[in-house]
């Protein structure tokens, strides 16, 4: 057993009996049971007993194959780890619908002895062998770039995320029979893992809704998101997870209209990307009331809101702290803030640079690090580099601030910068924009990419983003911003120019925080481009001088 072994046999009593006396019969193993369309994944230290229990489980009756994954170095931490990874990879592979409940994968992300060997080397070998044997369809690289993988309700969570998940379930159980709506507010900036927690806890709530012993038994619950691309991902997850149904997921306006028509309250309503909720009537979206959140609260017992006021992108959905507090009674609400950055593999200094930038401050660029940060003097050169990264890693895309004309008339519109010209801001089909392979030949907008990860992002800062030489800071020209829908309703604000600028800066924040491995920037404005290139060259020169000094120190 010095090497990885994968043993497949019929899922029958005789196969289980044949395991008697085997060296792995009382040793940690990982396993999965499956037929052509369904699968269940687990781990155990008593394989014969566990398999007998499964054989007597009516739900497993239709599964006809049993596959054991065996290794001499397995321990419980390793098998828990591999079980959780398999569940997530099987989900994103999309060949099987999973019978797993979330508690079988309730794994806290933690270190253990020789974790890199099991988590990377051994798991990679395992998945490659499963693909060779045609148990699974897609390669690891394809799966890891899928949105369904990144939003899986079975993902390992950090201690903070587990704490939040437990807290939300406790809140739901405590307030499910309240007369007055209870609001639980989850705050966190882009990349802090808000949606991952929401996916995990909503799946668990839906499982509890089917358990007679639970306080949440028979509860009628929904997850809402006012974002077409994100809704596509949730629907795909629902099609492959036992406890979820596609009709559990909706947009706010249809949800509100259905509740009004049926005159029935929902029990628990989760709202992802709640900063996109409307704060005024919108005839285009068939919303006739004054405020999405106000209406959702009217039609729900408990509302779980995921909120980031730095991602507000339109005046008709303009939120700030005061507007939120005016609707939410502090006596019937709680708040939790997520702080750790999970998306970007960047240092605190690099993230701080971005935060200063979207606050209009231009500061020295941090020294080189694992996170690939570059400033370009040409959009065409940046696009060439993005194409190279896409060939190597996948999921590298160009995006831009909404500074170029785009209309919903079926025509193709383009971004043009010097030698660069590509179609922009298209949304077609059921696949999310970034997952469509052809979108490497397009430029995305905040509306195609908000809430999603890329490996590398190339950001075009268009003509609304310029440079104030006197104060050495960003200067936002709101007249150059072409998202006319974003500014609709401006006359209702006391200081519409301030709100316009904030919306543009928020859009820059969303775009700059999309990349896991790297961020590239091209500024359309020549003065801003020159200033950023100056800082970038100084950073490169400083880094080179530092390396020379280190080499001299080592020599002496």
Coordinates of C-alpha atoms in Angstrom, one line a residue:
X1 CA 0.0 0.0 0.0
X2 CA 2.9 2.4 -0.5
X3 CA 1.1 3.8 -3.5
X4 CA -2.4 5.1 -4.2
X5 CA -4.9 2.3 -4.8
X6 CA -8.3 2.7 -6.3
X7 CA -10.5 -0.4 -6.0
X8 CA -13.9 -0.5 -7.7
X9 CA -16.4 -3.3 -7.3
X10 CA -20.2 -3.8 -7.4
X11 CA -22.0 -2.3 -4.5
X12 CA -23.4 -5.6 -3.1
X13 CA -23.3 -7.6 0.1
X14 CA -20.9 -10.1 -1.4
X15 CA -18.4 -7.3 -2.3
X16 CA -18.6 -6.0 1.3
X17 CA -18.0 -9.4 2.7
X18 CA -14.9 -9.8 0.5
X19 CA -13.3 -6.9 2.4
X20 CA -13.0 -9.1 5.5
X21 CA -9.4 -9.4 6.6
X22 CA -8.1 -6.8 4.2
X23 CA -5.4 -4.6 5.7
X24 CA -7.5 -1.5 5.0
X25 CA -10.7 -2.8 6.5
X26 CA -10.1 -1.0 9.8
X27 CA -7.9 1.7 8.4
X28 CA -8.8 5.3 7.1
X29 CA -10.1 5.1 3.6
X30 CA -12.0 7.5 1.3
X31 CA -14.8 6.1 -0.9
X32 CA -17.6 6.9 -3.3
X33 CA -20.7 5.1 -4.4
X34 CA -22.3 5.8 -7.7
X35 CA -24.5 4.9 -10.6
X36 CA -24.6 6.7 -14.0
X37 CA -26.2 9.9 -12.6
X38 CA -25.9 9.9 -8.8
X39 CA -23.0 9.7 -6.4
X40 CA -22.2 9.7 -2.7
X41 CA -18.7 10.5 -1.3
X42 CA -17.4 9.7 2.2
X43 CA -14.6 8.5 4.4
X44 CA -14.4 5.9 7.2
X45 CA -12.2 3.9 9.4
X46 CA -14.6 0.9 9.4
X47 CA -15.3 0.3 5.7
X48 CA -17.3 -2.9 6.0
X49 CA -19.6 -1.6 8.7
X50 CA -20.0 1.7 6.9
X51 CA -20.8 0.0 3.6
X52 CA -23.4 -2.2 5.3
X53 CA -25.1 0.9 6.7
X54 CA -25.2 2.4 3.2
X55 CA -26.6 -0.8 1.7
X56 CA -29.5 -0.6 4.2
X57 CA -30.1 3.1 3.4
X58 CA -33.1 3.4 0.9
X59 CA -31.5 6.4 -0.7
X60 CA -28.3 4.4 -1.6
X61 CA -30.3 1.5 -3.1
X62 CA -30.0 2.8 -6.7
X63 CA -26.2 3.1 -6.4
X64 CA -24.5 0.1 -8.0
X65 CA -20.7 0.7 -7.8
X66 CA -18.4 1.0 -4.8
X67 CA -14.9 2.6 -5.2
X68 CA -12.4 2.6 -2.3
X69 CA -9.4 5.0 -2.3
X70 CA -6.6 3.5 -0.2
X71 CA -3.2 4.7 0.9
X72 CA -0.8 3.4 3.6
X73 CA -0.1 7.0 4.9
X74 CA -3.8 8.0 5.3
X75 CA -4.9 9.5 8.7
X76 CA -8.3 11.0 9.6
X77 CA -7.2 14.6 8.8
X78 CA -6.0 13.5 5.4
X79 CA -9.2 11.5 4.6
X80 CA -11.5 14.3 5.8
X81 CA -9.5 16.7 3.5
X82 CA -9.6 14.4 0.5
X83 CA -13.3 13.6 1.0
X84 CA -14.2 17.4 1.1
X85 CA -12.1 18.0 -2.0
X86 CA -13.7 15.1 -3.9
X87 CA -17.2 16.4 -3.0
X88 CA -16.3 19.9 -4.4
X89 CA -14.6 18.5 -7.5
X90 CA -17.5 16.0 -8.2
X91 CA -20.0 18.9 -7.9
X92 CA -18.1 21.1 -10.4
X93 CA -17.4 18.1 -12.7
X94 CA -21.2 18.1 -13.2
X95 CA -21.5 14.4 -14.2
X96 CA -23.3 13.3 -11.1
X97 CA -25.9 14.8 -8.8
X98 CA -24.6 14.4 -5.2
X99 CA -26.5 12.7 -2.4
X100 CA -24.2 14.2 0.2
X101 CA -25.5 16.4 3.0
X102 CA -23.4 19.4 4.0
X103 CA -22.4 17.9 7.4
X104 CA -20.5 15.1 5.6
X105 CA -18.3 17.9 4.3
X106 CA -18.4 20.4 7.2
X107 CA -14.6 20.7 7.2
X108 CA -12.7 23.6 8.7
X109 CA -9.7 24.6 6.7
X110 CA -6.8 23.6 8.9
X111 CA -3.2 22.4 8.7
X112 CA -2.1 18.9 9.7
X113 CA 1.1 16.8 9.3
X114 CA 2.2 16.6 5.7
X115 CA -0.9 18.4 4.3
X116 CA 0.8 19.5 1.1
X117 CA 1.4 15.9 0.2
X118 CA -2.2 14.8 0.6
X119 CA -3.9 18.0 -0.4
X120 CA -1.9 18.6 -3.6
X121 CA 0.3 15.7 -4.7
X122 CA -1.8 12.8 -3.7
X123 CA -5.2 14.4 -4.6
X124 CA -3.9 15.5 -8.0
X125 CA -2.7 11.9 -8.7
X126 CA -6.1 10.6 -7.5
X127 CA -8.1 13.0 -9.7
X128 CA -6.0 12.3 -12.8
X129 CA -6.5 8.5 -12.3
X130 CA -10.2 9.0 -11.9
X131 CA -10.3 10.9 -15.2
X132 CA -8.2 8.2 -16.9
X133 CA -10.7 5.6 -15.8
X134 CA -13.6 7.8 -17.0
X135 CA -15.2 8.1 -13.6
X136 CA -15.1 11.9 -14.0
X137 CA -15.1 14.2 -17.1
X138 CA -13.1 17.3 -16.6
X139 CA -9.4 18.0 -15.7
X140 CA -8.5 19.7 -12.4
X141 CA -7.6 22.9 -14.2
X142 CA -11.0 23.2 -15.9
X143 CA -12.8 22.4 -12.6
X144 CA -10.8 24.9 -10.5
X145 CA -11.8 27.7 -13.0
X146 CA -15.5 27.0 -12.7
X147 CA -17.8 29.4 -10.8
X148 CA -19.8 26.4 -9.5
X149 CA -16.6 25.1 -7.9
X150 CA -15.8 28.4 -6.3
X151 CA -19.3 28.8 -4.9
X152 CA -19.8 25.2 -3.9
X153 CA -21.8 24.8 -0.6
X154 CA -19.3 22.1 0.4
X155 CA -16.1 24.2 0.4
X156 CA -13.7 24.2 3.4
X157 CA -14.3 27.3 5.4
X158 CA -12.0 29.3 7.6
X159 CA -12.6 29.6 11.4
X160 CA -14.3 33.0 10.8
X161 CA -16.5 31.6 8.1
X162 CA -17.5 28.6 10.2
X163 CA -18.3 30.9 13.1
X164 CA -20.5 33.0 10.8
X165 CA -22.3 29.9 9.4
X166 CA -23.1 28.6 12.9
X167 CA -24.2 32.1 14.0
X168 CA -26.6 32.4 11.1
X169 CA -28.2 29.0 11.8
X170 CA -28.5 29.9 15.5
X171 CA -30.2 33.2 14.5
X172 CA -32.6 31.4 12.2
X173 CA -33.6 28.8 14.8
X174 CA -34.0 31.5 17.5
X175 CA -36.2 33.9 15.4
X176 CA -38.1 31.6 13.1
X177 CA -41.4 32.2 15.1
X178 CA -41.0 35.9 15.7
X179 CA -43.8 38.2 14.8
X180 CA -41.5 41.0 13.6
X181 CA -38.9 40.4 10.8
X182 CA -35.4 39.8 12.0
X183 CA -32.4 41.0 9.9
X184 CA -28.9 39.6 10.1
X185 CA -26.4 41.7 8.2
X186 CA -23.1 40.2 6.8
X187 CA -20.6 42.9 5.8
X188 CA -17.4 42.4 3.9
X189 CA -15.5 43.9 1.0
X190 CA -14.9 42.2 -2.4
X191 CA -13.1 38.9 -2.0
X192 CA -13.8 38.3 1.7
X193 CA -15.7 35.1 1.0
X194 CA -19.2 36.3 1.6
X195 CA -20.9 34.3 -1.1
X196 CA -19.1 31.1 -0.2
X197 CA -20.5 31.3 3.3
X198 CA -23.9 32.1 2.0
X199 CA -23.9 29.1 -0.3
X200 CA -22.8 26.8 2.5
X201 CA -25.3 28.1 5.1
X202 CA -28.3 28.2 2.7
X203 CA -27.6 24.5 1.7
X204 CA -27.5 23.6 5.4
X205 CA -30.8 25.5 6.1
X206 CA -32.5 23.6 3.3
X207 CA -31.3 20.3 4.8
X208 CA -32.7 21.3 8.2
X209 CA -36.0 22.2 6.5
X210 CA -36.3 18.5 5.7
X211 CA -35.4 17.2 9.2
X212 CA -38.4 16.7 11.5
X213 CA -36.4 17.2 14.6
X214 CA -35.2 20.7 13.5
X215 CA -36.8 24.0 14.5
X216 CA -36.6 24.9 10.8
X217 CA -38.6 21.8 9.6
X218 CA -40.9 22.6 6.7
X219 CA -39.6 26.2 6.5
X220 CA -40.0 27.9 3.1
X221 CA -36.7 29.5 2.2
X222 CA -35.1 31.4 -0.7
X223 CA -31.8 32.9 -1.8
X224 CA -32.1 36.1 -3.9
X225 CA -29.5 37.8 -6.0
X226 CA -30.1 40.8 -8.3
X227 CA -27.4 39.7 -10.7
X228 CA -28.2 37.6 -13.7
X229 CA -24.7 36.1 -14.1
X230 CA -24.6 35.1 -10.4
X231 CA -28.1 33.6 -10.6
X232 CA -26.9 31.3 -13.4
X233 CA -24.2 29.8 -11.1
X234 CA -26.7 29.2 -8.3
X235 CA -29.1 27.4 -10.7
X236 CA -26.2 25.2 -11.8
X237 CA -25.4 24.3 -8.2
X238 CA -29.0 23.6 -7.4
X239 CA -29.2 21.1 -10.3
X240 CA -26.4 19.0 -8.7
X241 CA -27.0 19.2 -4.9
X242 CA -29.6 17.1 -3.1
X243 CA -31.1 19.7 -0.8
X244 CA -31.5 22.5 -3.4
X245 CA -34.0 23.2 -6.1
X246 CA -33.7 25.9 -8.8
X247 CA -36.9 27.5 -7.6
X248 CA -35.2 28.2 -4.2
X249 CA -33.2 30.9 -6.1
X250 CA -34.7 34.0 -7.6
X251 CA -34.2 37.7 -8.3
X252 CA -35.7 40.2 -5.7
X253 CA -38.5 41.7 -7.9
X254 CA -40.0 38.3 -9.1
X255 CA -39.8 37.1 -5.5
X256 CA -41.7 40.1 -4.2
X257 CA -44.3 39.9 -6.9
X258 CA -44.9 36.2 -6.2
X259 CA -45.2 36.7 -2.5
X260 CA -47.7 39.5 -3.0
X261 CA -49.8 37.4 -5.4
X262 CA -49.8 34.4 -3.1
X263 CA -50.2 36.5 0.1
X264 CA -47.8 34.1 1.8
X265 CA -44.7 35.0 3.7
X266 CA -41.4 33.2 3.2
X267 CA -39.6 32.0 6.3
X268 CA -35.8 32.7 5.7
X269 CA -34.6 34.8 2.8
X270 CA -30.9 35.2 2.0
X271 CA -29.9 38.1 -0.2
X272 CA -26.5 37.9 -1.9
X273 CA -25.0 41.1 -3.3
X274 CA -27.6 43.1 -1.3
X275 CA -25.9 46.3 -2.3
X276 CA -27.6 45.7 -5.7
X277 CA -31.1 45.9 -4.3
X278 CA -33.2 48.7 -5.7
X279 CA -33.9 51.8 -3.5
X280 CA -36.6 53.3 -5.7
X281 CA -39.3 52.1 -8.2
X282 CA -38.0 50.8 -11.5
X283 CA -40.6 50.2 -14.3
X284 CA -37.9 48.5 -16.5
X285 CA -37.6 45.7 -13.9
X286 CA -41.4 45.7 -13.1
X287 CA -40.7 47.0 -9.6
X288 CA -43.4 49.4 -8.5
X289 CA -42.7 49.8 -4.8
X290 CA -40.2 52.1 -3.1
X291 CA -37.4 49.8 -1.9
X292 CA -36.5 46.1 -2.5
X293 CA -35.3 45.5 1.1
X294 CA -38.4 47.1 2.6
X295 CA -40.6 44.8 0.5
X296 CA -38.5 41.7 1.2
X297 CA -38.8 42.3 5.0
X298 CA -42.6 42.6 4.6
X299 CA -42.7 39.2 3.0
X300 CA -40.2 37.3 5.2
X301 CA -39.7 36.3 8.8
X302 CA -35.9 36.4 8.7
X303 CA -33.7 38.2 6.2
X304 CA -29.9 37.4 5.9
X305 CA -28.3 40.3 3.9
X306 CA -24.8 40.1 2.4
X307 CA -23.7 43.7 1.9
X308 CA -20.8 45.9 0.8
X309 CA -21.5 49.6 0.2
X310 CA -18.2 49.8 -1.8
X311 CA -19.9 47.8 -4.6
X312 CA -23.0 50.0 -5.1
X313 CA -23.1 50.7 -8.8
X314 CA -26.4 52.6 -9.6
X315 CA -28.3 55.5 -8.2
X316 CA -31.5 53.4 -8.3
X317 CA -29.8 51.0 -5.9
X318 CA -27.8 53.5 -4.0
X319 CA -27.1 52.3 -0.4
X320 CA -25.1 53.8 2.4
X321 CA -25.0 53.1 6.1
X322 CA -27.7 55.7 6.9
X323 CA -30.2 54.3 4.3
X324 CA -29.6 50.8 5.6
X325 CA -30.1 51.7 9.2
X326 CA -33.3 53.7 8.4
X327 CA -34.9 50.4 7.4
X328 CA -33.4 48.0 9.8
X329 CA -34.5 48.2 13.5
X330 CA -31.5 47.7 15.7
X331 CA -33.6 45.9 18.2
X332 CA -34.4 43.2 15.6
X333 CA -31.1 42.8 13.9
X334 CA -27.5 41.7 14.3
X335 CA -24.3 42.3 12.3
X336 CA -21.2 40.3 11.4
X337 CA -18.2 41.5 9.4
X338 CA -15.8 39.3 7.4
X339 CA -12.3 40.9 7.0
X340 CA -9.9 38.4 5.5
X341 CA -9.2 38.6 1.8
X342 CA -9.6 35.2 0.2
X343 CA -9.6 36.0 -3.5
X344 CA -6.4 37.9 -4.2
X345 CA -3.1 36.2 -3.4
X346 CA -1.7 39.6 -2.8
X347 CA 0.1 41.2 0.2
X348 CA -1.7 43.6 2.6
X349 CA 0.5 46.3 1.0
X350 CA -0.8 45.6 -2.5
X351 CA -4.5 45.5 -1.3
X352 CA -3.9 48.7 0.6
X353 CA -2.5 50.3 -2.6
X354 CA -5.7 49.4 -4.4
X355 CA -7.8 50.7 -1.5
X356 CA -6.0 54.0 -1.6
X357 CA -6.3 54.1 -5.4
X358 CA -10.1 53.8 -5.3
X359 CA -10.1 56.5 -2.6
X360 CA -8.4 58.7 -5.3
X361 CA -5.0 58.5 -3.6
X362 CA -2.0 57.6 -5.8
X363 CA 0.8 56.1 -3.7
X364 CA 4.1 54.2 -4.3
X365 CA 3.6 50.8 -5.7
X366 CA 4.7 48.0 -3.4
X367 CA 7.7 45.8 -4.2
X368 CA 7.4 42.7 -6.4
X369 CA 5.6 39.8 -4.9
X370 CA 3.9 36.5 -5.8
X371 CA 0.9 38.5 -7.0
X372 CA 1.6 39.7 -10.5
X373 CA 0.9 43.4 -10.7
X374 CA 1.8 45.4 -13.9
X375 CA 1.1 48.8 -15.4
X376 CA 0.9 48.9 -19.3
X377 CA 1.5 51.7 -21.7
X378 CA -0.7 50.0 -24.3
X379 CA -4.0 48.2 -24.1
X380 CA -2.9 46.0 -27.0
X381 CA 0.2 44.9 -25.1
X382 CA -1.9 44.2 -22.0
X383 CA -4.3 42.2 -24.1
X384 CA -1.5 40.1 -25.5
X385 CA -0.2 39.3 -22.0
X386 CA -3.8 38.4 -20.9
X387 CA -4.1 36.0 -23.8
X388 CA -0.8 34.4 -22.8
X389 CA -1.9 34.0 -19.2
X390 CA -5.3 32.6 -20.5
X391 CA -3.4 29.9 -22.5
X392 CA -1.4 28.9 -19.5
X393 CA -3.8 29.2 -16.6
X394 CA -7.3 29.9 -18.1
X395 CA -9.8 32.4 -16.8
X396 CA -7.7 35.5 -17.7
X397 CA -10.0 38.3 -19.1
X398 CA -10.1 42.0 -20.1
X399 CA -12.5 44.3 -18.3
X400 CA -13.2 48.0 -18.4
X401 CA -14.9 50.8 -16.6
X402 CA -18.2 51.7 -18.3
X403 CA -16.7 54.5 -20.4
X404 CA -17.6 53.2 -23.8
X405 CA -21.0 53.3 -25.5
X406 CA -23.2 50.2 -25.1
X407 CA -26.9 49.9 -25.9
X408 CA -29.3 47.0 -25.4
X409 CA -30.3 46.9 -29.1
X410 CA -28.7 43.7 -30.2
X411 CA -25.8 45.5 -31.9
X412 CA -22.1 44.8 -31.1
X413 CA -20.3 47.7 -29.5
X414 CA -16.5 48.0 -29.2
X415 CA -13.8 49.4 -27.0
X416 CA -11.2 51.2 -29.1
X417 CA -7.8 52.3 -27.6
X418 CA -4.9 52.9 -30.1
X419 CA -4.2 49.6 -31.8
X420 CA -6.7 47.8 -29.5
X421 CA -10.3 47.0 -30.6
X422 CA -12.6 44.3 -29.0
X423 CA -16.4 43.8 -28.5
X424 CA -17.6 44.7 -25.1
X425 CA -20.1 43.9 -22.4
X426 CA -22.0 40.9 -23.9
X427 CA -24.1 38.5 -21.9
X428 CA -25.4 35.5 -23.7
X429 CA -26.5 32.0 -22.9
X430 CA -26.6 30.1 -19.6
X431 CA -22.9 30.1 -19.0
X432 CA -21.4 33.0 -17.0
X433 CA -19.4 35.5 -19.0
X434 CA -16.0 34.5 -17.7
X435 CA -16.6 30.8 -18.2
X436 CA -17.3 31.2 -21.9
X437 CA -14.1 30.5 -23.8
X438 CA -14.9 33.0 -26.5
X439 CA -14.9 35.9 -24.1
X440 CA -11.1 36.1 -24.2
X441 CA -11.9 38.0 -27.4
X442 CA -14.2 40.5 -25.6
X443 CA -14.0 43.0 -22.8
X444 CA -16.2 42.6 -19.8
X445 CA -17.9 45.2 -17.5
X446 CA -18.9 45.4 -13.9
X447 CA -22.1 43.7 -14.9
X448 CA -20.5 40.7 -16.4
X449 CA -17.9 40.1 -13.7
X450 CA -19.1 41.4 -10.3
X451 CA -19.0 38.7 -7.7
X452 CA -16.8 36.3 -9.8
X453 CA -13.1 35.4 -9.7
X454 CA -10.6 35.5 -12.5
X455 CA -7.0 34.2 -12.4
X456 CA -5.7 37.3 -14.2
X457 CA -7.6 40.5 -14.9
X458 CA -6.6 43.3 -17.3
X459 CA -8.4 46.5 -16.4
X460 CA -8.9 49.4 -18.8
X461 CA -9.5 52.6 -16.9
X462 CA -11.5 54.5 -19.5
X463 CA -11.9 58.3 -20.1
X464 CA -13.8 59.0 -16.9
X465 CA -10.7 58.1 -14.8
X466 CA -8.1 60.9 -15.2
X467 CA -5.2 62.6 -13.2
X468 CA -5.1 65.7 -11.1
X469 CA -1.5 66.8 -11.4
X470 CA -1.7 69.5 -8.8
X471 CA -2.9 67.2 -6.0
X472 CA -1.3 64.0 -7.4
X473 CA -4.6 62.1 -7.2
X474 CA -7.3 60.6 -9.4
X475 CA -9.8 63.0 -11.0
X476 CA -13.1 61.5 -12.0
X477 CA -14.9 63.0 -15.0
X478 CA -18.5 61.9 -14.5
X479 CA -19.6 63.2 -17.8
X480 CA -17.4 60.6 -19.6
X481 CA -19.1 57.7 -17.8
X482 CA -21.4 56.0 -20.4
X483 CA -23.5 53.9 -18.1
X484 CA -26.6 56.1 -18.4
X485 CA -28.7 53.7 -16.4
X486 CA -26.3 54.1 -13.4
X487 CA -27.2 57.8 -13.1
X488 CA -30.9 57.5 -13.6
X489 CA -32.7 59.3 -10.8
X490 CA -29.9 61.7 -10.0
X491 CA -32.2 64.6 -9.5
X492 CA -33.5 63.0 -6.3
X493 CA -30.1 63.4 -4.5
X494 CA -28.9 66.6 -2.8
X495 CA -25.4 66.1 -4.1
X496 CA -25.7 64.0 -7.3
X497 CA -22.1 64.7 -8.4
X498 CA -20.7 63.2 -5.2
X499 CA -22.9 60.1 -5.7
X500 CA -21.9 59.8 -9.4
X501 CA -18.2 59.9 -8.4
X502 CA -18.7 57.3 -5.7
X503 CA -20.4 55.0 -8.1
X504 CA -17.5 55.2 -10.6
X505 CA -14.9 54.7 -7.8
X506 CA -17.0 51.7 -6.6
X507 CA -16.9 50.2 -10.1
X508 CA -13.1 50.6 -10.2
X509 CA -12.9 48.8 -6.9
X510 CA -15.0 45.9 -8.2
X511 CA -12.8 45.6 -11.3
X512 CA -9.4 45.8 -9.6
X513 CA -10.3 43.1 -7.1
X514 CA -11.2 40.3 -9.6
X515 CA -7.8 38.7 -10.1
X516 CA -6.6 35.8 -7.9
X517 CA -3.0 35.6 -9.4
X518 CA -2.6 39.0 -11.0
X519 CA -3.8 42.5 -11.9
X520 CA -2.8 44.5 -15.0
X521 CA -3.9 48.1 -15.6
X522 CA -4.0 50.4 -18.6
X523 CA -5.2 54.0 -18.2
X524 CA -6.8 55.6 -21.2
X525 CA -6.0 59.1 -19.9
X526 CA -2.4 60.0 -21.0
X527 CA -1.5 61.9 -17.8
X528 CA -2.7 59.2 -15.5
X529 CA -1.0 56.6 -17.6
X530 CA 2.3 58.5 -17.4
X531 CA 2.0 58.9 -13.6
X532 CA 1.3 55.2 -13.1
X533 CA 4.1 54.1 -15.4
X534 CA 6.5 56.4 -13.5
X535 CA 5.5 54.7 -10.2
X536 CA 5.8 51.3 -11.8
X537 CA 9.2 51.9 -13.2
X538 CA 10.4 53.3 -9.9
X539 CA 9.1 50.2 -8.2
X540 CA 11.0 48.0 -10.6
X541 CA 14.2 50.1 -10.2
X542 CA 13.9 50.0 -6.4
X543 CA 13.4 46.2 -6.6
X544 CA 16.5 45.8 -8.8
X545 CA 18.6 47.9 -6.4
X546 CA 17.4 45.9 -3.4
X547 CA 18.4 42.6 -5.1
X548 CA 21.8 44.0 -6.0
X549 CA 22.3 45.1 -2.3
X550 CA 21.3 41.6 -1.1
X551 CA 23.7 39.9 -3.5
X552 CA 26.5 42.2 -2.3
X553 CA 25.6 41.4 1.3
X554 CA 25.6 37.7 0.6
X555 CA 29.0 37.9 -1.2
X556 CA 30.6 39.7 1.7

